[in-house]
Amino acid sequence: MSASTGEPGAASPVRMTVNGVAIEREVPPRTLLVDFLRRDLGLTGTHVGCDTSVCGACTVLVDGRSAKACTLFAWQAQGGSVTTVEGLAAADGSLHPLQAAFHEKHALHCGYCTPGMLMSAMDLLGREPAPSEADVRRAIAGNVCRCTGYQNIVAAIMHAAAHVAPAKDAL
Amino acid sequence: MYPAPFTVHRPASLADAVGLLASRGDDARLIAGGQSLIPMMKLRLATPAELVDLSAISGLADVSGRDSELHVGAMVRHRAFEHDVVLDALPILRDAVQGIADQQIRNRGTMAGSLANADPGGDWGPVLLALGAHVDVSGRSSSRTLPVSELFVDAYTTALESHEIIHAVRIPRPRQPANAFVAFKHRTGDFATASAAVRLEIDADGACTAATLALGNVASTPVLARGAGDILVGRHPLDRAVLKMLREHVAETCDPFEDTHGSADYKRALAATVAVRAVEAAVRRARGEKVDVRLYW
């Protein structure tokens, strides 16, 4: 993306693949990835929690790796692939095994942290198909939950890892 | 929260990036991972009118040259140091990366960016000081190589000119894996309340033949405990009298601020303790043991 001519901060094109779909929009450079996803693409599954890079409610995958979308500009994903929670379920609506595990193990109450937890779990399962409980807790150390006490979230991720194929081939 | 409006440049070469910094002066900031810069911009603690992004420059994301010296490009993310088996000689790197923030931030933030940011609490600073690392810097009219010991000037202040870019970090590969980093962190991923990085060489009789010790977040920059060599060399590092002298030297070397994590005296005592833990871990590694420093957390 070349420098804008005209006033600083003028909109310019951003292109990336989101949940497998090629998209292009014109946005100002200061547009955060989380707001690009929510406002420009209507993908409101990714949440803004603290907006200060701590809580992880905004976690998505960028090129297969977890990242806090409130701490990235949209142009930093230029030419790359972004996966949000909306990209987990199959085209027919059937849940991703990780989502099914969260359901099975009651790993959410209010659900606000859940998309971020799922995407951090996807990062983990993409690089470690047989994680220990310690691995799981480290993988979600950047995701805060105010409701569950984490126990069932950890159990759900362990359950998904043990009972499903590695997540990396699912997206 | 939103940063103030800015223009972003994504140069294809280091020379172009340097040229942009040189022509834009104080209005321009470099961005690598952005995991420190973007939060500052969102709070408007930093309001650059121009960003010069390094991620479109090819060749900066590689870790190479592993036999005698590790060459770490400017865009190498923290997570590169989590699993690489080549780092058997440098377990200190894995020690440090495990405690940096969280997985999301480790996936995007960079070692070089962390050094350039020069946060007093950064973990790479003391580690690279203890390892005797250098940074390769590209500037407007020339390139230079700077030892990390000359890089940090003050909190958030390096010896770099405004047009200079760290394009690589060079880490000498030690002959022995007798190196370790121990940080006391109130919560996993926080900045250390105090940290210690040590590199030793131990001979066949268990005596220390070389030692470098650096301390983190107990001064406005990472600091070398310059008397560590005199205290440890020629002696068995785990000797009680030796460790007592080391503790006293570390406590004297610190110049910590009191804050919510503790008083200055608390931090001095903590620094002395993590220094001893780091020496213990390094000695055990010299003996061929696998040591997980998280046991000290």
Short mmCIF file of C-alpha atoms in Angstrom, two decimals:
data_model
loop_
_atom_site.label_atom_id
_atom_site.label_comp_id
_atom_site.label_asym_id
_atom_site.label_seq_id
_atom_site.Cartn_x
_atom_site.Cartn_y
_atom_site.Cartn_z
CA MET A 1 0.00 0.00 0.00
CA SER A 2 1.63 3.24 -1.06
CA ALA A 3 1.54 6.40 0.97
CA SER A 4 -1.69 8.36 0.58
CA THR A 5 -1.52 11.55 -1.42
CA GLY A 6 -3.65 14.26 0.13
CA GLU A 7 -4.29 14.73 3.82
CA PRO A 8 -2.63 12.50 6.38
CA GLY A 9 -4.84 9.60 7.25
CA ALA A 10 -6.88 9.56 4.06
CA ALA A 11 -8.51 6.25 3.21
CA SER A 12 -6.68 3.80 0.98
CA PRO A 13 -7.37 0.23 -0.15
CA VAL A 14 -6.80 -2.73 2.13
CA ARG A 15 -7.01 -6.26 0.69
CA MET A 16 -6.97 -9.52 2.58
CA THR A 17 -8.71 -12.85 2.87
CA VAL A 18 -11.14 -13.10 5.76
CA ASN A 19 -12.54 -16.53 6.60
CA GLY A 20 -11.52 -17.70 3.15
CA VAL A 21 -13.17 -14.83 1.27
CA ALA A 22 -11.11 -12.21 -0.59
CA ILE A 23 -12.15 -8.73 0.47
CA GLU A 24 -11.13 -5.18 -0.33
CA ARG A 25 -12.16 -1.99 1.40
CA GLU A 26 -10.93 1.60 1.57
CA VAL A 27 -10.18 2.66 5.13
CA PRO A 28 -7.96 5.22 6.85
CA PRO A 29 -4.60 3.82 7.99
CA ARG A 30 -5.48 4.28 11.64
CA THR A 31 -8.34 1.76 11.34
CA LEU A 32 -7.73 -1.03 13.84
CA LEU A 33 -8.22 -4.58 12.59
CA VAL A 34 -10.93 -5.21 15.20
CA ASP A 35 -13.00 -2.28 13.97
CA PHE A 36 -12.36 -3.20 10.34
CA LEU A 37 -13.77 -6.66 11.02
CA ARG A 38 -16.72 -5.47 13.08
CA ARG A 39 -17.74 -2.26 11.32
CA ASP A 40 -16.52 -2.60 7.74
CA LEU A 41 -17.16 -6.33 7.34
CA GLY A 42 -20.02 -6.80 9.79
CA LEU A 43 -18.19 -9.62 11.59
CA THR A 44 -19.16 -8.76 15.13
CA GLY A 45 -18.11 -12.05 16.68
CA THR A 46 -14.72 -10.52 17.47
CA HIS A 47 -15.22 -8.37 20.57
CA VAL A 48 -13.66 -5.23 21.99
CA GLY A 49 -13.10 -5.77 25.70
CA CYS A 50 -10.40 -3.68 27.33
CA ASP A 51 -9.11 -1.94 24.17
CA THR A 52 -5.71 -1.85 25.92
CA SER A 53 -4.20 -5.12 24.64
CA VAL A 54 -4.78 -7.11 27.83
CA CYS A 55 -8.06 -9.06 27.78
CA GLY A 56 -7.83 -10.92 24.46
CA ALA A 57 -11.56 -10.68 23.64
CA CYS A 58 -10.43 -9.34 20.26
CA THR A 59 -8.23 -12.35 19.42
CA VAL A 60 -8.29 -13.53 15.79
CA LEU A 61 -5.88 -15.57 13.67
CA VAL A 62 -3.65 -13.67 11.24
CA ASP A 63 -1.87 -16.03 8.85
CA GLY A 64 -2.81 -18.87 11.18
CA ARG A 65 -1.39 -17.29 14.37
CA SER A 66 -3.34 -15.66 17.16
CA ALA A 67 -3.18 -11.89 17.43
CA LYS A 68 -5.06 -9.19 19.32
CA ALA A 69 -7.06 -7.37 16.65
CA CYS A 70 -7.28 -4.23 18.82
CA THR A 71 -3.48 -4.03 18.65
CA LEU A 72 -3.11 -4.25 14.87
CA PHE A 73 -3.97 -1.88 12.10
CA ALA A 74 -6.05 -3.38 9.29
CA TRP A 75 -3.24 -2.69 6.79
CA GLN A 76 -0.91 -4.90 8.83
CA ALA A 77 -2.98 -7.86 7.55
CA GLN A 78 -2.60 -6.63 3.95
CA GLY A 79 -2.27 -9.56 1.60
CA GLY A 80 -2.69 -12.04 4.44
CA SER A 81 -5.44 -14.24 5.77
CA VAL A 82 -7.52 -13.49 8.81
CA THR A 83 -9.72 -16.02 10.57
CA THR A 84 -12.41 -14.94 13.00
CA VAL A 85 -14.79 -16.97 15.13
CA GLU A 86 -17.29 -16.79 12.27
CA GLY A 87 -14.85 -18.88 10.25
CA LEU A 88 -14.94 -21.86 12.57
CA ALA A 89 -18.31 -23.44 11.84
CA ALA A 90 -18.75 -25.36 8.61
CA ALA A 91 -20.67 -23.93 5.64
CA ASP A 92 -23.75 -25.93 6.68
CA GLY A 93 -23.60 -24.37 10.15
CA SER A 94 -22.33 -27.41 11.99
CA LEU A 95 -20.03 -26.52 14.83
CA HIS A 96 -16.26 -26.82 14.65
CA PRO A 97 -15.13 -29.60 17.03
CA LEU A 98 -13.60 -26.97 19.29
CA GLN A 99 -16.93 -25.12 19.50
CA ALA A 100 -18.70 -28.42 20.19
CA ALA A 101 -16.23 -29.08 23.00
CA PHE A 102 -16.97 -25.65 24.53
CA HIS A 103 -20.65 -26.53 24.41
CA GLU A 104 -20.09 -30.03 25.83
CA LYS A 105 -17.91 -28.80 28.70
CA HIS A 106 -19.95 -25.65 29.50
CA ALA A 107 -16.95 -23.43 28.82
CA LEU A 108 -18.91 -20.19 28.59
CA HIS A 109 -21.38 -18.16 30.67
CA CYS A 110 -21.83 -14.72 29.16
CA GLY A 111 -19.80 -15.63 26.08
CA TYR A 112 -17.96 -12.32 25.79
CA CYS A 113 -14.47 -13.81 26.05
CA THR A 114 -15.42 -16.91 24.11
CA PRO A 115 -14.51 -15.94 20.54
CA GLY A 116 -11.08 -14.87 21.74
CA MET A 117 -10.66 -18.07 23.76
CA LEU A 118 -11.60 -20.15 20.72
CA MET A 119 -9.11 -18.40 18.48
CA SER A 120 -6.30 -18.71 21.04
CA ALA A 121 -7.17 -22.41 21.30
CA MET A 122 -7.01 -22.68 17.50
CA ASP A 123 -3.51 -21.19 17.59
CA LEU A 124 -2.49 -23.79 20.18
CA LEU A 125 -4.03 -26.79 18.41
CA GLY A 126 -2.49 -25.66 15.13
CA ARG A 127 1.00 -26.02 16.56
CA GLU A 128 0.53 -28.57 19.36
CA PRO A 129 -2.01 -31.30 18.70
CA ALA A 130 -1.49 -32.99 22.08
CA PRO A 131 -1.19 -30.15 24.58
CA SER A 132 -0.77 -30.66 28.30
CA GLU A 133 -2.99 -28.75 30.69
CA ALA A 134 -0.04 -26.42 31.33
CA ASP A 135 0.25 -25.81 27.57
CA VAL A 136 -3.44 -24.94 27.40
CA ARG A 137 -3.24 -22.53 30.34
CA ARG A 138 -0.23 -20.81 28.77
CA ALA A 139 -1.99 -20.59 25.43
CA ILE A 140 -4.93 -18.69 26.98
CA ALA A 141 -2.81 -16.59 29.33
CA GLY A 142 -3.62 -13.58 27.12
CA ASN A 143 -7.39 -14.14 27.40
CA VAL A 144 -9.29 -12.93 30.46
CA CYS A 145 -12.61 -14.47 31.57
CA ARG A 146 -14.69 -12.88 34.32
CA CYS A 147 -17.31 -15.62 34.51
CA THR A 148 -16.06 -19.16 34.38
CA GLY A 149 -12.91 -19.41 36.47
CA TYR A 150 -11.25 -20.95 33.38
CA GLN A 151 -11.62 -24.56 34.54
CA ASN A 152 -14.20 -25.57 31.94
CA ILE A 153 -12.46 -23.61 29.20
CA VAL A 154 -9.29 -25.63 29.87
CA ALA A 155 -11.31 -28.85 29.98
CA ALA A 156 -13.00 -28.00 26.68
CA ILE A 157 -9.71 -27.34 24.90
CA MET A 158 -8.17 -30.54 26.30
CA HIS A 159 -11.28 -32.44 25.22
CA ALA A 160 -11.12 -30.97 21.71
CA ALA A 161 -7.44 -31.81 21.38
CA ALA A 162 -7.94 -35.41 22.47
CA HIS A 163 -11.01 -36.12 20.41
CA VAL A 164 -10.57 -34.30 17.14
CA ALA A 165 -8.17 -34.08 14.25
CA PRO A 166 -5.55 -31.29 14.54
CA ALA A 167 -7.26 -27.96 13.96
CA LYS A 168 -4.75 -26.73 11.40
CA ASP A 169 -6.35 -28.65 8.54
CA ALA A 170 -9.85 -27.36 9.29
CA LEU A 171 -9.48 -23.80 7.99
CA MET B 1 -9.63 4.38 21.24
CA TYR B 2 -8.01 5.69 18.11
CA PRO B 3 -4.61 7.03 17.23
CA ALA B 4 -4.40 10.51 15.72
CA PRO B 5 -4.49 10.39 11.91
CA PHE B 6 -1.28 9.33 10.23
CA THR B 7 0.11 8.30 6.87
CA VAL B 8 1.76 4.89 6.57
CA HIS B 9 4.69 4.07 4.32
CA ARG B 10 5.58 0.48 3.52
CA PRO B 11 9.02 0.69 1.90
CA ALA B 12 10.39 -2.30 0.04
CA SER B 13 13.99 -1.78 1.13
CA LEU B 14 15.93 -0.82 4.22
CA ALA B 15 17.51 2.07 2.32
CA ASP B 16 14.08 3.44 1.47
CA ALA B 17 13.02 3.08 5.11
CA VAL B 18 16.09 4.99 6.29
CA GLY B 19 15.45 7.66 3.66
CA LEU B 20 11.89 8.10 4.89
CA LEU B 21 13.00 8.46 8.50
CA ALA B 22 15.72 10.89 7.51
CA SER B 23 13.38 13.09 5.47
CA ARG B 24 10.45 13.03 7.89
CA GLY B 25 12.46 13.59 11.07
CA ASP B 26 10.57 13.60 14.35
CA ASP B 27 7.21 13.26 12.61
CA ALA B 28 7.97 9.65 11.66
CA ARG B 29 8.15 6.47 13.76
CA LEU B 30 9.19 2.99 12.76
CA ILE B 31 6.73 0.16 13.24
CA ALA B 32 7.75 -3.51 13.38
CA GLY B 33 5.29 -5.64 15.41
CA GLY B 34 3.60 -2.58 16.88
CA GLN B 35 2.77 -4.32 20.15
CA SER B 36 4.26 -1.45 22.19
CA LEU B 37 3.76 1.37 19.68
CA ILE B 38 0.10 0.80 18.85
CA PRO B 39 -1.09 0.82 22.48
CA MET B 40 0.86 4.09 22.97
CA MET B 41 -0.70 5.56 19.84
CA LYS B 42 -4.21 4.54 20.94
CA LEU B 43 -3.62 6.39 24.22
CA ARG B 44 -2.08 9.26 22.23
CA LEU B 45 1.13 9.00 24.22
CA ALA B 46 2.72 8.79 20.79
CA THR B 47 1.28 10.81 17.91
CA PRO B 48 3.47 10.23 14.86
CA ALA B 49 2.14 11.81 11.68
CA GLU B 50 3.95 9.15 9.64
CA LEU B 51 4.62 5.48 10.24
CA VAL B 52 7.39 3.65 8.42
CA ASP B 53 6.50 -0.03 8.38
CA LEU B 54 9.30 -2.60 8.18
CA SER B 55 7.18 -5.66 7.41
CA ALA B 56 7.28 -5.29 3.62
CA ILE B 57 11.09 -5.43 3.49
CA SER B 58 12.19 -8.93 2.51
CA GLY B 59 14.93 -10.74 4.39
CA LEU B 60 14.32 -9.21 7.81
CA ALA B 61 12.28 -12.08 9.23
CA ASP B 62 15.03 -14.68 9.24
CA VAL B 63 17.07 -16.27 11.99
CA SER B 64 20.28 -17.56 10.44
CA GLY B 65 23.97 -18.32 10.89
CA ARG B 66 23.66 -20.65 13.77
CA ASP B 67 27.16 -22.10 14.09
CA SER B 68 29.13 -19.30 15.71
CA GLU B 69 26.67 -16.43 15.78
CA LEU B 70 22.91 -16.22 15.64
CA HIS B 71 21.76 -13.52 13.24
CA VAL B 72 18.26 -12.30 14.08
CA GLY B 73 16.56 -10.04 11.55
CA ALA B 74 14.58 -6.99 12.64
CA MET B 75 11.19 -8.56 11.92
CA VAL B 76 11.83 -11.83 13.78
CA ARG B 77 8.91 -12.25 16.17
CA HIS B 78 9.39 -13.25 19.82
CA ARG B 79 7.77 -16.61 19.13
CA ALA B 80 10.71 -17.69 16.96
CA PHE B 81 12.56 -18.43 20.20
CA GLU B 82 9.91 -20.67 21.72
CA HIS B 83 10.70 -23.96 20.05
CA ASP B 84 13.79 -23.87 17.88
CA VAL B 85 15.91 -26.88 18.71
CA VAL B 86 19.01 -25.10 17.41
CA LEU B 87 18.87 -23.01 20.55
CA ASP B 88 20.23 -25.83 22.73
CA ALA B 89 23.31 -23.70 23.33
CA LEU B 90 21.13 -20.73 24.28
CA PRO B 91 18.44 -21.98 26.66
CA ILE B 92 18.43 -18.43 28.07
CA LEU B 93 16.47 -17.31 25.01
CA ARG B 94 13.68 -19.79 25.71
CA ASP B 95 13.75 -18.80 29.41
CA ALA B 96 13.06 -15.20 28.42
CA VAL B 97 10.48 -15.69 25.69
CA GLN B 98 8.26 -17.86 27.90
CA GLY B 99 7.60 -14.87 30.15
CA ILE B 100 7.03 -12.21 27.50
CA ALA B 101 3.40 -11.03 27.59
CA ASP B 102 1.18 -13.70 25.98
CA GLN B 103 1.01 -15.84 22.85
CA GLN B 104 -0.84 -13.20 20.82
CA ILE B 105 1.79 -10.56 21.56
CA ARG B 106 4.65 -13.03 21.07
CA ASN B 107 3.24 -13.83 17.63
CA ARG B 108 3.56 -10.19 16.50
CA GLY B 109 6.13 -8.38 18.65
CA THR B 110 9.78 -8.47 17.62
CA MET B 111 13.09 -8.76 19.49
CA ALA B 112 14.61 -5.81 17.63
CA GLY B 113 11.54 -3.65 18.18
CA SER B 114 11.65 -4.45 21.88
CA LEU B 115 15.31 -3.36 22.03
CA ALA B 116 14.59 -0.14 20.15
CA ASN B 117 11.68 0.61 22.51
CA ALA B 118 14.10 0.27 25.47
CA ASP B 119 11.47 -0.24 28.12
CA PRO B 120 13.37 -0.67 31.41
CA GLY B 121 11.26 -3.77 32.06
CA GLY B 122 11.92 -5.48 28.74
CA ASP B 123 13.25 -9.03 29.04
CA TRP B 124 15.53 -9.15 25.99
CA GLY B 125 17.71 -6.28 27.23
CA PRO B 126 19.40 -8.07 30.15
CA VAL B 127 19.54 -11.33 28.18
CA LEU B 128 21.37 -9.77 25.22
CA LEU B 129 23.64 -7.79 27.56
CA ALA B 130 24.68 -10.99 29.32
CA LEU B 131 25.29 -12.69 25.97
CA GLY B 132 27.49 -9.87 24.65
CA ALA B 133 25.21 -9.34 21.66
CA HIS B 134 25.46 -6.59 19.05
CA VAL B 135 22.95 -4.73 16.92
CA ASP B 136 23.55 -3.93 13.24
CA VAL B 137 22.20 -0.46 12.53
CA SER B 138 21.50 1.19 9.17
CA GLY B 139 21.55 4.97 8.99
CA ARG B 140 21.41 7.80 6.49
CA SER B 141 25.05 7.80 5.48
CA SER B 142 26.45 4.62 6.96
CA SER B 143 25.89 1.39 8.80
CA ARG B 144 27.38 0.59 12.17
CA THR B 145 27.48 -2.18 14.71
CA LEU B 146 26.83 -1.36 18.31
CA PRO B 147 27.29 -3.63 21.31
CA VAL B 148 24.04 -3.92 23.26
CA SER B 149 26.03 -2.56 26.23
CA GLU B 150 26.13 0.78 24.41
CA LEU B 151 22.57 0.71 23.10
CA PHE B 152 20.53 1.65 26.18
CA VAL B 153 20.98 5.25 27.32
CA ASP B 154 17.92 5.80 29.52
CA ALA B 155 14.35 4.62 29.90
CA TYR B 156 12.81 4.43 26.40
CA THR B 157 15.98 6.02 25.01
CA THR B 158 18.62 4.32 22.90
CA ALA B 159 21.84 5.54 21.32
CA LEU B 160 20.19 5.41 17.88
CA GLU B 161 19.79 8.56 15.81
CA SER B 162 16.28 9.32 14.55
CA HIS B 163 17.17 8.08 11.05
CA GLU B 164 18.74 4.80 12.24
CA ILE B 165 17.15 1.37 12.11
CA ILE B 166 18.26 -1.79 13.91
CA HIS B 167 18.18 -4.28 11.05
CA ALA B 168 19.66 -7.26 12.90
CA VAL B 169 20.66 -8.54 16.31
CA ARG B 170 23.79 -10.70 16.43
CA ILE B 171 24.16 -13.14 19.31
CA PRO B 172 27.43 -15.02 19.79
CA ARG B 173 26.76 -18.70 20.24
CA PRO B 174 28.37 -19.80 23.52
CA ARG B 175 30.47 -22.95 23.76
CA GLN B 176 28.45 -24.22 26.71
CA PRO B 177 24.73 -24.04 27.49
CA ALA B 178 25.58 -22.50 30.88
CA ASN B 179 23.23 -19.55 30.49
CA ALA B 180 19.92 -18.73 32.14
CA PHE B 181 17.38 -15.96 32.68
CA VAL B 182 15.21 -15.83 35.79
CA ALA B 183 12.53 -13.17 36.18
CA PHE B 184 10.19 -12.60 39.09
CA LYS B 185 6.84 -11.56 37.63
CA HIS B 186 3.82 -10.72 39.69
CA ARG B 187 1.67 -12.30 36.98
CA THR B 188 2.79 -14.36 34.00
CA GLY B 189 3.50 -11.97 31.16
CA ASP B 190 4.04 -8.87 33.28
CA PHE B 191 7.24 -6.90 33.21
CA ALA B 192 9.66 -8.38 35.76
CA THR B 193 9.77 -6.89 39.24
CA ALA B 194 13.43 -7.91 38.93
CA SER B 195 15.25 -10.19 36.55
CA ALA B 196 18.73 -11.62 36.07
CA ALA B 197 20.47 -13.00 32.99
CA VAL B 198 23.70 -14.91 33.35
CA ARG B 199 26.19 -16.50 30.99
CA LEU B 200 28.93 -18.68 32.49
CA GLU B 201 31.74 -20.88 31.37
CA ILE B 202 32.57 -23.74 33.72
CA ASP B 203 35.67 -25.95 33.49
CA ALA B 204 35.87 -29.69 34.04
CA ASP B 205 36.48 -29.21 37.78
CA GLY B 206 33.34 -27.10 38.18
CA ALA B 207 35.19 -23.81 38.51
CA CYS B 208 33.93 -20.75 36.68
CA THR B 209 36.22 -19.47 33.94
CA ALA B 210 33.99 -16.67 32.61
CA ALA B 211 30.87 -14.90 33.84
CA THR B 212 28.56 -12.13 32.68
CA LEU B 213 25.53 -11.08 34.72
CA ALA B 214 22.92 -8.50 33.75
CA LEU B 215 19.89 -7.25 35.69
CA GLY B 216 16.52 -6.17 34.38
CA ASN B 217 13.96 -3.59 35.55
CA VAL B 218 16.01 -2.50 38.57
CA ALA B 219 17.32 0.67 36.94
CA SER B 220 16.32 2.98 34.09
CA THR B 221 18.04 0.59 31.67
CA PRO B 222 19.18 -3.04 31.86
CA VAL B 223 22.51 -3.06 33.71
CA LEU B 224 25.59 -5.23 33.78
CA ALA B 225 26.70 -6.30 37.25
CA ARG B 226 30.29 -5.55 36.37
CA GLY B 227 31.82 -7.14 39.46
CA ALA B 228 30.24 -10.54 38.78
CA GLY B 229 33.29 -11.73 36.86
CA ASP B 230 35.67 -10.91 39.73
CA ILE B 231 33.39 -12.67 42.19
CA LEU B 232 32.71 -15.82 40.19
CA VAL B 233 35.79 -16.47 38.04
CA GLY B 234 38.23 -18.96 39.53
CA ARG B 235 35.68 -20.13 42.08
CA HIS B 236 32.91 -22.66 42.33
CA PRO B 237 29.83 -20.56 41.54
CA LEU B 238 27.55 -22.26 44.05
CA ASP B 239 29.91 -21.83 46.97
CA ARG B 240 28.00 -20.11 49.80
CA ALA B 241 30.60 -17.40 50.33
CA VAL B 242 30.69 -16.69 46.60
CA LEU B 243 26.91 -16.38 46.37
CA LYS B 244 26.86 -14.08 49.39
CA MET B 245 29.32 -11.73 47.68
CA LEU B 246 27.28 -11.97 44.48
CA ARG B 247 24.08 -11.06 46.30
CA GLU B 248 25.73 -8.01 47.87
CA HIS B 249 27.15 -6.88 44.52
CA VAL B 250 23.79 -7.27 42.79
CA ALA B 251 22.00 -5.31 45.52
CA GLU B 252 24.56 -2.48 45.17
CA THR B 253 24.29 -2.47 41.38
CA CYS B 254 20.52 -1.97 41.39
CA ASP B 255 18.97 1.47 41.35
CA PRO B 256 15.29 0.58 41.46
CA PHE B 257 12.21 2.76 41.76
CA GLU B 258 9.68 2.04 44.47
CA ASP B 259 6.29 1.23 43.01
CA THR B 260 3.23 -0.94 43.63
CA HIS B 261 5.38 -4.05 43.18
CA GLY B 262 7.69 -3.16 46.03
CA SER B 263 10.10 -0.84 47.72
CA ALA B 264 13.60 -0.21 46.42
CA ASP B 265 15.05 -2.45 49.16
CA TYR B 266 12.60 -5.22 48.31
CA LYS B 267 13.63 -5.05 44.68
CA ARG B 268 17.31 -5.13 45.59
CA ALA B 269 16.77 -8.28 47.63
CA LEU B 270 14.64 -9.79 44.88
CA ALA B 271 17.28 -9.03 42.24
CA ALA B 272 19.91 -10.71 44.40
CA THR B 273 17.73 -13.80 44.70
CA VAL B 274 16.90 -14.12 41.01
CA ALA B 275 20.59 -13.65 40.22
CA VAL B 276 21.43 -16.60 42.45
CA ARG B 277 18.66 -18.67 40.84
CA ALA B 278 20.01 -17.82 37.41
CA VAL B 279 23.54 -18.86 38.43
CA GLU B 280 22.16 -22.13 39.84
CA ALA B 281 20.28 -22.85 36.63
CA ALA B 282 23.33 -22.06 34.49
CA VAL B 283 25.58 -24.33 36.57
CA ARG B 284 23.08 -27.18 36.35
CA ARG B 285 22.90 -26.72 32.59
CA ALA B 286 26.72 -26.84 32.44
CA ARG B 287 26.44 -30.28 34.05
CA GLY B 288 24.09 -31.38 31.28
CA GLU B 289 20.83 -31.05 33.20
CA LYS B 290 17.66 -29.81 31.56
CA VAL B 291 16.41 -26.95 33.73
CA ASP B 292 12.99 -25.33 33.41
CA VAL B 293 13.29 -21.90 35.02
CA ARG B 294 9.51 -21.75 35.33
CA LEU B 295 10.01 -23.89 38.42
CA TYR B 296 11.36 -20.71 39.99
CA TRP B 297 8.18 -18.74 39.12
#
